[in-house]
Amino acid sequence: MKYMRVRRRAAIAALVLLAGGTVYCAIEVIWRGYTHISMAVCGGICFYIMYLSEAAPRFRTLPLPLRALAGAGIVTAAEFAAGYIVNIRLGLGVWDYSGLPLSLMGQVCLPYSALWFLLCLAAFPLCDLMRVYIFGG
């Protein structure tokens, strides 16, 4: 019985990570015409964190704009970490936001954080729909 629960959780995690990574890359391809594999990893992790957050009853009862603000913070922090590793430490130069307003080391900027806020307004309800209608729970 316990083994089945572990397998179910692992399968859910894998599907949520895959969905998040796929959507994140699709958004990036639509927005700028290309993406990088690091963005699939970053997007999957972000969506999984949001999925787990949305599953917590205390978080789920917060107003959607507040949850979206938290989600934008999650994505911005993850993008900064990914950018620091991929662009600064590894020198791959996948993106550079230095020319955009309120940029932090060229890895994140306020205008894109605002866009993530808007996208998170849809992402959290999507997490709920997945949890209830796809994973039954």
GROMACS .gro file of C-alpha atoms in nm:
model
  137
    1MET     CA    1   0.000   0.000   0.000
    2LYS     CA    2   0.272   0.246   0.098
    3TYR     CA    3   0.468   0.157  -0.217
    4MET     CA    4   0.166   0.246  -0.432
    5ARG     CA    5   0.136   0.588  -0.265
    6VAL     CA    6   0.504   0.658  -0.330
    7ARG     CA    7   0.466   0.554  -0.695
    8ARG     CA    8   0.156   0.771  -0.732
    9ARG     CA    9   0.333   1.075  -0.583
   10ALA     CA   10   0.634   1.018  -0.808
   11ALA     CA   11   0.411   0.991  -1.115
   12ILE     CA   12   0.224   1.309  -1.023
   13ALA     CA   13   0.552   1.492  -0.964
   14ALA     CA   14   0.688   1.376  -1.300
   15LEU     CA   15   0.374   1.484  -1.486
   16VAL     CA   16   0.361   1.824  -1.316
   17LEU     CA   17   0.731   1.884  -1.383
   18LEU     CA   18   0.686   1.783  -1.747
   19ALA     CA   19   0.378   2.001  -1.791
   20GLY     CA   20   0.547   2.302  -1.631
   21GLY     CA   21   0.864   2.262  -1.835
   22THR     CA   22   0.671   2.220  -2.158
   23VAL     CA   23   0.447   2.521  -2.104
   24TYR     CA   24   0.739   2.737  -1.988
   25CYS     CA   25   0.936   2.654  -2.303
   26ALA     CA   26   0.631   2.709  -2.524
   27ILE     CA   27   0.576   3.053  -2.373
   28GLU     CA   28   0.940   3.140  -2.432
   29VAL     CA   29   0.932   3.020  -2.794
   30ILE     CA   30   0.617   3.222  -2.858
   31TRP     CA   31   0.765   3.530  -2.685
   32ARG     CA   32   1.118   3.536  -2.828
   33GLY     CA   33   1.137   3.262  -3.087
   34TYR     CA   34   1.366   3.014  -2.909
   35THR     CA   35   1.435   2.854  -2.573
   36HIS     CA   36   1.703   2.659  -2.389
   37ILE     CA   37   1.685   2.326  -2.206
   38SER     CA   38   1.762   2.502  -1.878
   39MET     CA   39   1.426   2.677  -1.911
   40ALA     CA   40   1.244   2.343  -1.924
   41VAL     CA   41   1.408   2.247  -1.595
   42CYS     CA   42   1.340   2.589  -1.442
   43GLY     CA   43   0.978   2.592  -1.560
   44GLY     CA   44   0.912   2.241  -1.436
   45ILE     CA   45   1.050   2.320  -1.092
   46CYS     CA   46   0.853   2.646  -1.071
   47PHE     CA   47   0.527   2.479  -1.168
   48TYR     CA   48   0.587   2.193  -0.925
   49ILE     CA   49   0.647   2.438  -0.640
   50MET     CA   50   0.326   2.621  -0.735
   51TYR     CA   51   0.138   2.289  -0.754
   52LEU     CA   52   0.256   2.191  -0.405
   53SER     CA   53   0.173   2.537  -0.271
   54GLU     CA   54  -0.175   2.526  -0.420
   55ALA     CA   55  -0.234   2.186  -0.258
   56ALA     CA   56  -0.182   2.337   0.087
   57PRO     CA   57  -0.525   2.443   0.220
   58ARG     CA   58  -0.386   2.748   0.399
   59PHE     CA   59  -0.222   2.880   0.081
   60ARG     CA   60  -0.521   2.794  -0.138
   61THR     CA   61  -0.750   3.012   0.075
   62LEU     CA   62  -0.542   3.325   0.006
   63PRO     CA   63  -0.681   3.563  -0.259
   64LEU     CA   64  -0.567   3.471  -0.610
   65PRO     CA   65  -0.373   3.798  -0.663
   66LEU     CA   66  -0.169   3.727  -0.350
   67ARG     CA   67  -0.098   3.370  -0.466
   68ALA     CA   68  -0.001   3.507  -0.810
   69LEU     CA   69   0.237   3.751  -0.643
   70ALA     CA   70   0.397   3.462  -0.456
   71GLY     CA   71   0.417   3.268  -0.784
   72ALA     CA   72   0.584   3.559  -0.960
   73GLY     CA   73   0.836   3.567  -0.677
   74ILE     CA   74   0.899   3.193  -0.716
   75VAL     CA   75   0.953   3.223  -1.091
   76THR     CA   76   1.170   3.534  -1.060
   77ALA     CA   77   1.389   3.368  -0.796
   78ALA     CA   78   1.419   3.049  -1.002
   79GLU     CA   79   1.502   3.245  -1.317
   80PHE     CA   80   1.768   3.438  -1.130
   81ALA     CA   81   1.921   3.114  -0.999
   82ALA     CA   82   1.909   2.953  -1.344
   83GLY     CA   83   2.049   3.266  -1.508
   84TYR     CA   84   2.329   3.291  -1.256
   85ILE     CA   85   2.431   2.931  -1.324
   86VAL     CA   86   2.370   2.917  -1.701
   87ASN     CA   87   2.469   3.269  -1.804
   88ILE     CA   88   2.716   3.392  -1.545
   89ARG     CA   89   2.890   3.080  -1.410
   90LEU     CA   90   2.880   2.869  -1.729
   91GLY     CA   91   2.898   3.169  -1.963
   92LEU     CA   92   2.637   3.033  -2.207
   93GLY     CA   93   2.473   3.373  -2.261
   94VAL     CA   94   2.123   3.232  -2.307
   95TRP     CA   95   1.964   3.565  -2.211
   96ASP     CA   96   2.066   3.910  -2.094
   97TYR     CA   97   1.815   4.158  -1.954
   98SER     CA   98   2.078   4.423  -1.877
   99GLY     CA   99   1.908   4.669  -2.113
  100LEU     CA  100   1.569   4.636  -1.946
  101PRO     CA  101   1.450   4.849  -1.654
  102LEU     CA  102   1.525   4.737  -1.299
  103SER     CA  103   1.738   4.444  -1.407
  104LEU     CA  104   1.933   4.242  -1.151
  105MET     CA  105   2.268   4.134  -1.297
  106GLY     CA  106   2.095   4.101  -1.636
  107GLN     CA  107   1.919   3.783  -1.524
  108VAL     CA  108   1.578   3.907  -1.410
  109CYS     CA  109   1.392   4.235  -1.441
  110LEU     CA  110   1.077   4.394  -1.306
  111PRO     CA  111   0.881   4.400  -1.636
  112TYR     CA  112   0.916   4.023  -1.676
  113SER     CA  113   0.829   3.966  -1.310
  114ALA     CA  114   0.508   4.159  -1.378
  115LEU     CA  115   0.436   3.930  -1.673
  116TRP     CA  116   0.495   3.627  -1.451
  117PHE     CA  117   0.242   3.770  -1.208
  118LEU     CA  118  -0.018   3.780  -1.487
  119LEU     CA  119   0.064   3.426  -1.598
  120CYS     CA  120   0.043   3.303  -1.239
  121LEU     CA  121  -0.314   3.429  -1.225
  122ALA     CA  122  -0.386   3.140  -1.464
  123ALA     CA  123  -0.124   2.896  -1.333
  124PHE     CA  124  -0.268   2.854  -0.983
  125PRO     CA  125  -0.622   2.772  -1.099
  126LEU     CA  126  -0.463   2.532  -1.349
  127CYS     CA  127  -0.282   2.361  -1.060
  128ASP     CA  128  -0.617   2.319  -0.886
  129LEU     CA  129  -0.779   2.176  -1.198
  130MET     CA  130  -0.495   1.928  -1.243
  131ARG     CA  131  -0.506   1.822  -0.879
  132VAL     CA  132  -0.882   1.770  -0.876
  133TYR     CA  133  -0.970   1.650  -1.227
  134ILE     CA  134  -0.654   1.477  -1.347
  135PHE     CA  135  -0.506   1.340  -1.025
  136GLY     CA  136  -0.833   1.302  -0.838
  137GLY     CA  137  -0.748   1.480  -0.534
   0.00000   0.00000   0.00000
